[in-house]
CSV table of C-alpha atoms in Angstrom, one decimal:
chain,number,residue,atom,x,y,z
A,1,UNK,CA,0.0,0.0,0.0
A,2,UNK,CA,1.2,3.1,-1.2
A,3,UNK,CA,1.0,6.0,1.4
A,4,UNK,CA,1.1,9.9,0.1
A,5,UNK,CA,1.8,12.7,2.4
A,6,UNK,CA,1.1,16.8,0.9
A,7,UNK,CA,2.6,19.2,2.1
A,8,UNK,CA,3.3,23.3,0.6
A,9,UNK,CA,-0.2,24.7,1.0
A,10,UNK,CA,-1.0,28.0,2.3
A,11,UNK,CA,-2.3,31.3,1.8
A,12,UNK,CA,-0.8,33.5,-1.4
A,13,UNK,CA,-1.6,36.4,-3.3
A,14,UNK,CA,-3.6,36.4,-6.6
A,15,UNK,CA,-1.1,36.3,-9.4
A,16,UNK,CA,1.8,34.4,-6.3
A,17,UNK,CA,2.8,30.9,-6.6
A,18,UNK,CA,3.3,27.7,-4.4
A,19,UNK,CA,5.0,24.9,-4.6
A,20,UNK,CA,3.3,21.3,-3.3
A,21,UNK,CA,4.9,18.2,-2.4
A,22,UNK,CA,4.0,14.9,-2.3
A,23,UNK,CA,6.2,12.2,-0.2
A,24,UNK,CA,5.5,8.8,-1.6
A,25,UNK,CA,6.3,5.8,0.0
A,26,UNK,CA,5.6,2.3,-0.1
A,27,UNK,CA,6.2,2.3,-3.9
A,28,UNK,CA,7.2,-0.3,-6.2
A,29,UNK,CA,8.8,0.3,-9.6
A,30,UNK,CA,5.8,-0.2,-11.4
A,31,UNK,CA,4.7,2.5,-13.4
A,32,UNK,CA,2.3,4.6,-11.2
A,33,UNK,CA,0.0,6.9,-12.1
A,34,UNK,CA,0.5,9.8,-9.6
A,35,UNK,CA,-2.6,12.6,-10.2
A,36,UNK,CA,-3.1,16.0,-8.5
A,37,UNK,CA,-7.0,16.4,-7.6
A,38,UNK,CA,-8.7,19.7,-5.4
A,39,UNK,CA,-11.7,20.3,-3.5
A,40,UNK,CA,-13.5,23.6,-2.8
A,41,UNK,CA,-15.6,24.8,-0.1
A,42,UNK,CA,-19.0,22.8,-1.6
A,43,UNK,CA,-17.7,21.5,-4.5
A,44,UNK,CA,-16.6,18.0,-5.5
A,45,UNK,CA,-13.3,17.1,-6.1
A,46,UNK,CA,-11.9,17.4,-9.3
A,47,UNK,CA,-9.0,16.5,-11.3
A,48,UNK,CA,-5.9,19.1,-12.1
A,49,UNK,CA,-3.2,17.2,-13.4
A,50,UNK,CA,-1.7,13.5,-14.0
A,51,UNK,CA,2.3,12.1,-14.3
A,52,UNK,CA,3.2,8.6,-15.1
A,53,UNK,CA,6.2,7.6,-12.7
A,54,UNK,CA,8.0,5.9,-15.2
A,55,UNK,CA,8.2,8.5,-18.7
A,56,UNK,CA,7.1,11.6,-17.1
A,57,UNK,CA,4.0,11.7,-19.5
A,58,UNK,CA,1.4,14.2,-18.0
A,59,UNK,CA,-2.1,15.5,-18.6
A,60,UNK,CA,-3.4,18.4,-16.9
A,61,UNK,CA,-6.9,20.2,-16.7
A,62,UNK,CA,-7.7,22.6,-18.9
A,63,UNK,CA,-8.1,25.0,-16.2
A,64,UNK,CA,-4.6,25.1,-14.9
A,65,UNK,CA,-3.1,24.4,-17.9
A,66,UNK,CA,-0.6,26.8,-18.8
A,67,UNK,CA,-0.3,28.2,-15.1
A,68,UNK,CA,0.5,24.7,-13.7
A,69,UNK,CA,3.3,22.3,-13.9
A,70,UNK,CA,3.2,18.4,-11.9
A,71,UNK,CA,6.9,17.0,-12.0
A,72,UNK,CA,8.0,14.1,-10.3
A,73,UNK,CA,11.7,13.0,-8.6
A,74,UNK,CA,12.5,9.6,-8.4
A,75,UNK,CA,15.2,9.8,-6.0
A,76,UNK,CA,13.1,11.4,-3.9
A,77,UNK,CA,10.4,9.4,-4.4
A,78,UNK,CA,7.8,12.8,-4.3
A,79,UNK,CA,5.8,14.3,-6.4
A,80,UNK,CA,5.3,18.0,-7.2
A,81,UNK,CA,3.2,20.5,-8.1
A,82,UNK,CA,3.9,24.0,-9.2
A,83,UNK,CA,1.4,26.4,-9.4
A,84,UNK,CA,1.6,29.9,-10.9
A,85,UNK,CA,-0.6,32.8,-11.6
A,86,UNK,CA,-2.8,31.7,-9.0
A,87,UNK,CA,-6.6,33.2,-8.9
A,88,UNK,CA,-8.5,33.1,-6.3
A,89,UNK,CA,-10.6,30.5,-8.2
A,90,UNK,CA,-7.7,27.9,-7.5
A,91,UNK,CA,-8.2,27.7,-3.8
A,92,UNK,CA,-9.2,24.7,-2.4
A,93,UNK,CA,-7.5,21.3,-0.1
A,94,UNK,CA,-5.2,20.0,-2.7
A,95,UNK,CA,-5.1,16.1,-2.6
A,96,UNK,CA,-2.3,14.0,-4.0
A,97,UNK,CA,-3.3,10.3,-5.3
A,98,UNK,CA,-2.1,7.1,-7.0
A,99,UNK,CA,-2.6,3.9,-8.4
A,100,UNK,CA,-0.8,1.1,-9.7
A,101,UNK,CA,-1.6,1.8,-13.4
A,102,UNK,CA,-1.2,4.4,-15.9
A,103,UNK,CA,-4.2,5.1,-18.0
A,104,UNK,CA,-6.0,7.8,-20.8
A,105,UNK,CA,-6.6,10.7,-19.9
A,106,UNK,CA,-9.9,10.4,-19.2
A,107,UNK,CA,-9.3,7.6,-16.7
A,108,UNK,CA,-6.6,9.4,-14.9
A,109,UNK,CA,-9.3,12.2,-14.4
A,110,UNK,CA,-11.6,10.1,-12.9
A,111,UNK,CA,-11.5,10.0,-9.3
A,112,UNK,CA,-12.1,6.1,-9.0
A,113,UNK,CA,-9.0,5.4,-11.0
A,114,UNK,CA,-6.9,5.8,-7.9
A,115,UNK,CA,-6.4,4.0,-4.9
A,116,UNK,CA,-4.3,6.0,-2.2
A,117,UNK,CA,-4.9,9.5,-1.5
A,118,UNK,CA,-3.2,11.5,0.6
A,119,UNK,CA,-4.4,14.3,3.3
A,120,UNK,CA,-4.8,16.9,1.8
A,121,UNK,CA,-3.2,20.9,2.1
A,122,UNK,CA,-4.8,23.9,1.7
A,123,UNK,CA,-4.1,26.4,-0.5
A,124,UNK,CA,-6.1,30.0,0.0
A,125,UNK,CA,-5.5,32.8,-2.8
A,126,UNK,CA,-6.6,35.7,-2.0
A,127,UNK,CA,-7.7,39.0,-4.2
C-alpha cells in the first residue's frame, strides 16, 4: 500500500505561486500513475493534473493548464506540483493520489481510478 503525504499549501496572493509536495512511499517500480486532484468549499473534487512515474507523461486540466506544472523526482520518491498565476478560483484542499496503473486521460481524471490518496493541504489565494 502506497502512502502519500502533501505538504506546501498556504495562503498567497492572486497572481503568487506555491509549490506542493507529495512524499510517496511504499512504492514499487511499477509505473504509477501519480494525479493531483482539489476540493472547494462545496464542491466535488476534481482533477488538475496526472504524471506517469515511469516517462514523465502528464495530462493536466484545462483549467490550470498553462499556469501549472506536476513533476516528479524519483530519488526522492515525491511528487510535485507548481502552481503559478494563481486566482482566487484555484483555492481549495489539494489532494495528492495514486494507483498502480497508468491510463488515458480520461481515466486518470476520474477519481475512482486511484487508490491511495493523501491528506490533503490547503491552499487559499486571496484578491
Amino acid at each position: 500500500q502506497v502512502q502519500l503525504v502533501e505538504s506546501g499549501g498556504g495562503l498567497v496572493r492572486t497572481g503568487g505561486s506555491l509549490r506542493l509536495s507529495c512524499a510517496v512511499s511504499g512504492h514499487t517500480a511499477s509505473n504509477y500513475a501519480m494525479g493531483w486532484f482539489r476540493q472547494a468549499p462545496g464542491k466535488e473534487r476534481e482533477f488538475v493534473a496526472a504524471i506517469s512515474w515511469v516517462g514523465g507523461t502528464t495530462y493536466y486540466a484545462d483549467s490550470v493548464k498553462g499556469r501549472f506544472t506536476i513533476s516528479r523526482d524519483n530519488v526522492k520518491n515525491t511528487v510535485y506540483l507548481e502552481m503559478n498565476s494563481l486566482k482566487p478560483e484555484d483555492t481549495a484542499v489539494y489532494y495528492c493520489a495514486a494507483d498502480r496503473s497508468w491510463g488515458s486521460r480520461v481515466q486518470l481524471a476520474t477519481l475512482t481510478h486511484y487508490h491511495s490518496w493523501g491528506q490533503g493541504t490547503q491552499v487559499t489565494v486571496s484578491s
